[in-house]
């Protein structure tokens, strides 16, 4: 079904809220998390160990950043040769979102004190474009502290998800994520939306329906404006954050492939609001670009679902390819957006699997991906391969 055909209903979804303090046993946490990933793809966490001061400080910095004049922010605009920086023209499913964003990624060197455009800091996604200290004092320090805190929390959640499938903290993908993730933080600002309808006759959305591409997302939601919705049983339902310091977690496409379809990457969207502005920040916890994500052999004693077949339903997905195609689709119309369903095992000829091999042969993951340069490859028809 086309998600835009689904009626909007003022429903609420009480996704599980998980207390990560020592008050409940580890086994209980594993069980609740893995069930939530299988049933909703969404849950919330409290008592997660990230200090409320850091969250307050981070939110203040986001406000200061988005209050800068548009011309100033446009100096740091992301472009065809660099996926990181400011932008206000993102396409999701070929529709323009009603938002402004700043994407900040893991520096290639992992050293935040090194200049952003140092060649050692460049990678497939590009390099960070942050204000100078004189332009926004303290900004860089707070952003990097928040980023590092998110990386550690994401490792903790990914480990819990792995335990739910009978794995442990040294399961290959969990270790690989911990040591070499290519994650990024996206500060979202949704301005008040006065437009009633856009040229296609519908009210603009903050973000059109999508699934997050990576492994998992840690979302800091706005406590005063609740606009994030997930599709559940063909109805859009709103996820209300428990409070200002709660994180909303959702599973991403790569966790769906890795769990052989047990953990679901949920379809979600963000409404625009005619009265209130809104801030949110997802931290996208992503594998390293060269990771080939493939289904885990699910053990029979795995907790999430003991009845599902262990035969792999997906072929391998090269994360660097999936990420590059998604990013290219944000900037240019490549047609239908890439989905993990393109990697379901099947006897049919598959264009993405073919392109993925060509891409892997050509790409250097240490060099920023250039959309213009790669578009011919990404658009290539299967018969050309
Ligand atoms: O703003 C939100 O609540 C969700 C943002 C989101 O889904 C995204 O940036 O991928
Ligand atoms: Fe999202």
mmCIF file of N, CA and C in Angstrom, residues 254-340:
data_model
loop_
_atom_site.group_PDB
_atom_site.id
_atom_site.type_symbol
_atom_site.label_atom_id
_atom_site.label_comp_id
_atom_site.label_asym_id
_atom_site.label_seq_id
_atom_site.Cartn_x
_atom_site.Cartn_y
_atom_site.Cartn_z
ATOM 1 N N UNK A 254 19.736 -2.347 8.438
ATOM 2 C CA UNK A 254 20.832 -3.314 8.553
ATOM 3 C C UNK A 254 20.581 -4.316 9.688
ATOM 4 N N UNK A 255 19.876 -3.887 10.739
ATOM 5 C CA UNK A 255 19.533 -4.835 11.804
ATOM 6 C C UNK A 255 18.483 -5.822 11.289
ATOM 7 N N UNK A 256 17.629 -5.349 10.396
ATOM 8 C CA UNK A 256 16.619 -6.259 9.837
ATOM 9 C C UNK A 256 17.301 -7.365 9.017
ATOM 10 N N UNK A 257 18.276 -6.981 8.194
ATOM 11 C CA UNK A 257 18.982 -7.987 7.385
ATOM 12 C C UNK A 257 19.756 -8.943 8.295
ATOM 13 N N UNK A 258 20.496 -8.349 9.244
ATOM 14 C CA UNK A 258 21.348 -9.150 10.139
ATOM 15 C C UNK A 258 20.524 -10.140 10.980
ATOM 16 N N UNK A 259 19.312 -9.708 11.389
ATOM 17 C CA UNK A 259 18.476 -10.589 12.223
ATOM 18 C C UNK A 259 17.616 -11.504 11.347
ATOM 19 N N UNK A 260 17.882 -11.512 10.068
ATOM 20 C CA UNK A 260 17.120 -12.329 9.123
ATOM 21 C C UNK A 260 15.621 -12.014 9.177
ATOM 22 N N UNK A 261 15.323 -10.729 9.330
ATOM 23 C CA UNK A 261 13.928 -10.291 9.282
ATOM 24 C C UNK A 261 13.200 -10.341 10.608
ATOM 25 N N UNK A 262 13.880 -10.790 11.693
ATOM 26 C CA UNK A 262 13.190 -10.849 12.995
ATOM 27 C C UNK A 262 12.975 -9.454 13.563
ATOM 28 N N UNK A 263 14.010 -8.632 13.519
ATOM 29 C CA UNK A 263 13.893 -7.250 13.988
ATOM 30 C C UNK A 263 13.442 -6.406 12.800
ATOM 31 N N UNK A 264 12.370 -5.647 12.994
ATOM 32 C CA UNK A 264 11.780 -4.911 11.867
ATOM 33 C C UNK A 264 12.226 -3.453 11.852
ATOM 34 N N UNK A 265 12.657 -2.992 10.686
ATOM 35 C CA UNK A 265 12.940 -1.553 10.534
ATOM 36 C C UNK A 265 11.596 -0.878 10.245
ATOM 37 N N UNK A 266 11.071 -0.096 11.196
ATOM 38 C CA UNK A 266 9.703 0.419 11.058
ATOM 39 C C UNK A 266 9.597 1.617 10.101
ATOM 40 N N UNK A 267 8.480 1.659 9.400
ATOM 41 C CA UNK A 267 8.181 2.806 8.532
ATOM 42 C C UNK A 267 7.723 3.952 9.446
ATOM 43 N N UNK A 268 8.356 5.115 9.324
ATOM 44 C CA UNK A 268 7.955 6.246 10.167
ATOM 45 C C UNK A 268 8.051 7.552 9.394
ATOM 46 N N UNK A 269 7.471 8.591 9.968
ATOM 47 C CA UNK A 269 7.463 9.903 9.308
ATOM 48 C C UNK A 269 7.337 10.980 10.389
ATOM 49 N N UNK A 270 7.489 12.225 9.977
ATOM 50 C CA UNK A 270 7.343 13.337 10.931
ATOM 51 C C UNK A 270 6.353 14.336 10.338
ATOM 52 N N UNK A 271 5.360 14.725 11.152
ATOM 53 C CA UNK A 271 4.386 15.721 10.686
ATOM 54 C C UNK A 271 4.987 17.117 10.801
ATOM 55 N N UNK A 272 4.503 18.031 9.984
ATOM 56 C CA UNK A 272 4.847 19.441 10.218
ATOM 57 C C UNK A 272 3.813 20.001 11.200
ATOM 58 N N UNK A 273 4.105 21.188 11.742
ATOM 59 C CA UNK A 273 3.193 21.743 12.744
ATOM 60 C C UNK A 273 2.929 23.222 12.448
ATOM 61 N N UNK A 274 1.648 23.650 12.417
ATOM 62 C CA UNK A 274 1.344 25.043 12.070
ATOM 63 C C UNK A 274 1.558 26.025 13.229
ATOM 64 N N UNK A 275 1.814 25.529 14.436
ATOM 65 C CA UNK A 275 1.911 26.416 15.610
ATOM 66 C C UNK A 275 3.255 26.369 16.314
ATOM 67 N N UNK A 276 3.913 25.214 16.234
ATOM 68 C CA UNK A 276 5.137 25.040 17.043
ATOM 69 C C UNK A 276 6.310 24.652 16.176
ATOM 70 N N UNK A 277 7.478 25.195 16.520
ATOM 71 C CA UNK A 277 8.686 24.679 15.883
ATOM 72 C C UNK A 277 9.116 23.441 16.667
ATOM 73 N N UNK A 278 9.988 22.662 16.078
ATOM 74 C CA UNK A 278 10.378 21.407 16.736
ATOM 75 C C UNK A 278 11.847 21.102 16.468
ATOM 76 N N UNK A 279 12.507 20.539 17.494
ATOM 77 C CA UNK A 279 13.894 20.079 17.346
ATOM 78 C C UNK A 279 13.933 18.583 17.632
ATOM 79 N N UNK A 280 14.735 17.866 16.885
ATOM 80 C CA UNK A 280 14.965 16.456 17.221
ATOM 81 C C UNK A 280 16.353 16.086 16.726
ATOM 82 N N UNK A 281 16.906 15.032 17.278
ATOM 83 C CA UNK A 281 18.216 14.563 16.793
ATOM 84 C C UNK A 281 18.289 13.056 16.769
ATOM 85 N N UNK A 282 18.292 12.460 15.599
ATOM 86 C CA UNK A 282 18.635 11.041 15.540
ATOM 87 C C UNK A 282 20.154 10.859 15.474
ATOM 88 N N UNK A 283 20.636 9.816 16.142
ATOM 89 C CA UNK A 283 22.020 9.379 15.965
ATOM 90 C C UNK A 283 21.918 8.057 15.213
ATOM 91 N N UNK A 284 22.422 8.037 13.995
ATOM 92 C CA UNK A 284 22.320 6.829 13.163
ATOM 93 C C UNK A 284 23.571 5.990 13.381
ATOM 94 N N UNK A 285 23.392 4.843 13.996
ATOM 95 C CA UNK A 285 24.522 3.939 14.294
ATOM 96 C C UNK A 285 24.693 3.005 13.107
ATOM 97 N N UNK A 286 25.759 3.253 12.339
ATOM 98 C CA UNK A 286 25.940 2.571 11.058
ATOM 99 C C UNK A 286 27.218 1.739 11.041
ATOM 100 N N UNK A 287 27.199 0.616 10.328
ATOM 101 C CA UNK A 287 28.421 -0.204 10.214
ATOM 102 C C UNK A 287 29.507 0.533 9.435
ATOM 103 N N UNK A 288 30.711 -0.035 9.379
ATOM 104 C CA UNK A 288 31.741 0.573 8.532
ATOM 105 C C UNK A 288 31.348 0.302 7.072
ATOM 106 N N UNK A 289 31.847 1.153 6.185
ATOM 107 C CA UNK A 289 31.381 1.087 4.793
ATOM 108 C C UNK A 289 31.626 -0.272 4.150
ATOM 109 N N UNK A 290 32.748 -0.929 4.518
ATOM 110 C CA UNK A 290 33.076 -2.182 3.834
ATOM 111 C C UNK A 290 32.344 -3.392 4.416
ATOM 112 N N UNK A 291 31.512 -3.168 5.449
ATOM 113 C CA UNK A 291 30.805 -4.303 6.062
ATOM 114 C C UNK A 291 29.792 -4.914 5.114
ATOM 115 N N UNK A 292 29.879 -6.228 4.971
ATOM 116 C CA UNK A 292 28.841 -6.946 4.215
ATOM 117 C C UNK A 292 27.865 -7.488 5.243
ATOM 118 N N UNK A 293 26.720 -6.864 5.334
ATOM 119 C CA UNK A 293 25.741 -7.269 6.346
ATOM 120 C C UNK A 293 24.989 -8.482 5.814
ATOM 121 N N UNK A 294 25.013 -9.536 6.612
ATOM 122 C CA UNK A 294 24.293 -10.747 6.161
ATOM 123 C C UNK A 294 23.558 -11.384 7.325
ATOM 124 N N UNK A 295 22.536 -12.178 7.014
ATOM 125 C CA UNK A 295 21.753 -12.762 8.106
ATOM 126 C C UNK A 295 22.585 -13.679 8.992
ATOM 127 N N UNK A 296 22.341 -13.490 10.270
ATOM 128 C CA UNK A 296 22.951 -14.305 11.302
ATOM 129 C C UNK A 296 22.258 -15.664 11.257
ATOM 130 N N UNK A 297 22.991 -16.729 11.544
ATOM 131 C CA UNK A 297 22.315 -18.019 11.696
ATOM 132 C C UNK A 297 21.630 -17.974 13.061
ATOM 133 N N UNK A 298 20.327 -17.758 13.054
ATOM 134 C CA UNK A 298 19.609 -17.573 14.324
ATOM 135 C C UNK A 298 19.578 -18.893 15.104
ATOM 136 N N UNK A 299 20.046 -18.838 16.334
ATOM 137 C CA UNK A 299 20.051 -20.078 17.121
ATOM 138 C C UNK A 299 18.658 -20.422 17.606
ATOM 139 N N UNK A 300 18.419 -21.718 17.774
ATOM 140 C CA UNK A 300 17.074 -22.150 18.167
ATOM 141 C C UNK A 300 16.643 -21.596 19.517
ATOM 142 N N UNK A 301 17.627 -21.315 20.393
ATOM 143 C CA UNK A 301 17.237 -20.817 21.714
ATOM 144 C C UNK A 301 17.139 -19.285 21.746
ATOM 145 N N UNK A 302 17.269 -18.670 20.564
ATOM 146 C CA UNK A 302 17.166 -17.203 20.537
ATOM 147 C C UNK A 302 15.798 -16.787 21.053
ATOM 148 N N UNK A 303 15.783 -15.643 21.771
ATOM 149 C CA UNK A 303 14.543 -15.287 22.463
ATOM 150 C C UNK A 303 13.471 -14.651 21.583
ATOM 151 N N UNK A 304 13.900 -13.883 20.552
ATOM 152 C CA UNK A 304 12.915 -13.057 19.862
ATOM 153 C C UNK A 304 11.798 -13.873 19.222
ATOM 154 N N UNK A 305 12.147 -14.973 18.618
ATOM 155 C CA UNK A 305 11.118 -15.744 17.947
ATOM 156 C C UNK A 305 11.680 -17.122 17.635
ATOM 157 N N UNK A 306 11.248 -18.109 18.353
ATOM 158 C CA UNK A 306 11.860 -19.424 18.216
ATOM 159 C C UNK A 306 11.306 -20.214 17.032
ATOM 160 N N UNK A 307 10.232 -19.716 16.434
ATOM 161 C CA UNK A 307 9.588 -20.532 15.410
ATOM 162 C C UNK A 307 10.043 -20.178 13.992
ATOM 163 N N UNK A 308 10.760 -19.056 13.857
ATOM 164 C CA UNK A 308 11.126 -18.634 12.510
ATOM 165 C C UNK A 308 12.239 -19.508 11.935
ATOM 166 N N UNK A 309 12.137 -19.768 10.656
ATOM 167 C CA UNK A 309 13.129 -20.590 9.975
ATOM 168 C C UNK A 309 14.503 -19.928 10.052
ATOM 169 N N UNK A 310 15.544 -20.723 10.124
ATOM 170 C CA UNK A 310 16.885 -20.158 10.199
ATOM 171 C C UNK A 310 17.508 -19.989 8.811
ATOM 172 N N UNK A 311 16.830 -20.438 7.754
ATOM 173 C CA UNK A 311 17.395 -20.264 6.409
ATOM 174 C C UNK A 311 17.461 -18.772 6.092
ATOM 175 N N UNK A 312 18.602 -18.286 5.586
ATOM 176 C CA UNK A 312 18.694 -16.839 5.331
ATOM 177 C C UNK A 312 17.697 -16.384 4.273
ATOM 178 N N UNK A 313 17.023 -15.286 4.545
ATOM 179 C CA UNK A 313 16.066 -14.766 3.552
ATOM 180 C C UNK A 313 16.656 -13.612 2.752
ATOM 181 N N UNK A 314 17.797 -13.065 3.222
ATOM 182 C CA UNK A 314 18.432 -11.944 2.506
ATOM 183 C C UNK A 314 19.791 -12.356 1.949
ATOM 184 N N UNK A 315 20.166 -11.752 0.828
ATOM 185 C CA UNK A 315 21.548 -11.805 0.368
ATOM 186 C C UNK A 315 22.333 -10.707 1.079
ATOM 187 N N UNK A 316 23.654 -10.776 0.954
ATOM 188 C CA UNK A 316 24.502 -9.785 1.629
ATOM 189 C C UNK A 316 24.267 -8.376 1.104
ATOM 190 N N UNK A 317 24.310 -7.426 2.019
ATOM 191 C CA UNK A 317 24.200 -6.018 1.635
ATOM 192 C C UNK A 317 25.510 -5.325 2.014
ATOM 193 N N UNK A 318 26.147 -4.709 1.039
ATOM 194 C CA UNK A 318 27.364 -3.952 1.321
ATOM 195 C C UNK A 318 26.923 -2.580 1.845
ATOM 196 N N UNK A 319 27.223 -2.291 3.120
ATOM 197 C CA UNK A 319 26.697 -1.069 3.721
ATOM 198 C C UNK A 319 27.109 0.180 2.925
ATOM 199 N N UNK A 320 28.371 0.248 2.477
ATOM 200 C CA UNK A 320 28.843 1.426 1.740
ATOM 201 C C UNK A 320 28.008 1.667 0.488
ATOM 202 N N UNK A 321 27.593 0.599 -0.154
ATOM 203 C CA UNK A 321 26.760 0.732 -1.355
ATOM 204 C C UNK A 321 25.366 1.244 -0.968
ATOM 205 N N UNK A 322 24.765 0.616 0.022
ATOM 206 C CA UNK A 322 23.407 0.985 0.442
ATOM 207 C C UNK A 322 23.369 2.449 0.869
ATOM 208 N N UNK A 323 24.370 2.840 1.643
ATOM 209 C CA UNK A 323 24.459 4.221 2.134
ATOM 210 C C UNK A 323 24.624 5.202 0.957
ATOM 211 N N UNK A 324 25.504 4.861 0.017
ATOM 212 C CA UNK A 324 25.763 5.755 -1.111
ATOM 213 C C UNK A 324 24.507 5.920 -1.973
ATOM 214 N N UNK A 325 23.785 4.841 -2.179
ATOM 215 C CA UNK A 325 22.586 4.940 -3.025
ATOM 216 C C UNK A 325 21.505 5.762 -2.316
ATOM 217 N N UNK A 326 21.360 5.560 -0.997
ATOM 218 C CA UNK A 326 20.378 6.368 -0.252
ATOM 219 C C UNK A 326 20.745 7.858 -0.311
ATOM 220 N N UNK A 327 22.030 8.151 -0.106
ATOM 221 C CA UNK A 327 22.429 9.558 -0.102
ATOM 222 C C UNK A 327 22.233 10.168 -1.490
ATOM 223 N N UNK A 328 22.620 9.419 -2.521
ATOM 224 C CA UNK A 328 22.439 9.927 -3.885
ATOM 225 C C UNK A 328 20.957 10.224 -4.130
ATOM 226 N N UNK A 329 20.085 9.359 -3.610
ATOM 227 C CA UNK A 329 18.641 9.548 -3.789
ATOM 228 C C UNK A 329 18.106 10.754 -3.023
ATOM 229 N N UNK A 330 18.831 11.191 -1.972
ATOM 230 C CA UNK A 330 18.424 12.399 -1.238
ATOM 231 C C UNK A 330 18.648 13.641 -2.094
ATOM 232 N N UNK A 331 19.637 13.569 -2.971
ATOM 233 C CA UNK A 331 20.006 14.751 -3.756
ATOM 234 C C UNK A 331 19.471 14.731 -5.176
ATOM 235 N N UNK A 332 19.298 13.532 -5.711
ATOM 236 C CA UNK A 332 18.937 13.450 -7.119
ATOM 237 C C UNK A 332 17.901 12.348 -7.305
ATOM 238 N N UNK A 333 17.118 12.427 -8.332
ATOM 239 C CA UNK A 333 16.051 11.444 -8.504
ATOM 240 C C UNK A 333 16.590 10.192 -9.193
ATOM 241 N N UNK A 334 16.806 9.139 -8.375
ATOM 242 C CA UNK A 334 17.307 7.877 -8.945
ATOM 243 C C UNK A 334 16.142 6.927 -9.223
ATOM 244 N N UNK A 335 14.931 7.425 -9.064
ATOM 245 C CA UNK A 335 13.778 6.530 -9.223
ATOM 246 C C UNK A 335 13.383 6.009 -7.856
ATOM 247 N N UNK A 336 13.003 4.751 -7.773
ATOM 248 C CA UNK A 336 12.508 4.183 -6.517
ATOM 249 C C UNK A 336 13.669 4.045 -5.522
ATOM 250 N N UNK A 337 13.415 4.438 -4.254
ATOM 251 C CA UNK A 337 14.470 4.380 -3.232
ATOM 252 C C UNK A 337 14.873 2.932 -2.932
ATOM 253 N N UNK A 338 16.173 2.722 -2.742
ATOM 254 C CA UNK A 338 16.662 1.369 -2.426
ATOM 255 C C UNK A 338 16.088 0.896 -1.080
ATOM 256 N N UNK A 339 15.696 -0.366 -0.996
ATOM 257 C CA UNK A 339 15.138 -0.947 0.229
ATOM 258 C C UNK A 339 15.794 -2.301 0.470
ATOM 259 N N UNK A 340 15.726 -2.777 1.720
ATOM 260 C CA UNK A 340 16.307 -4.106 1.961
ATOM 261 C C UNK A 340 15.549 -5.186 1.207
#
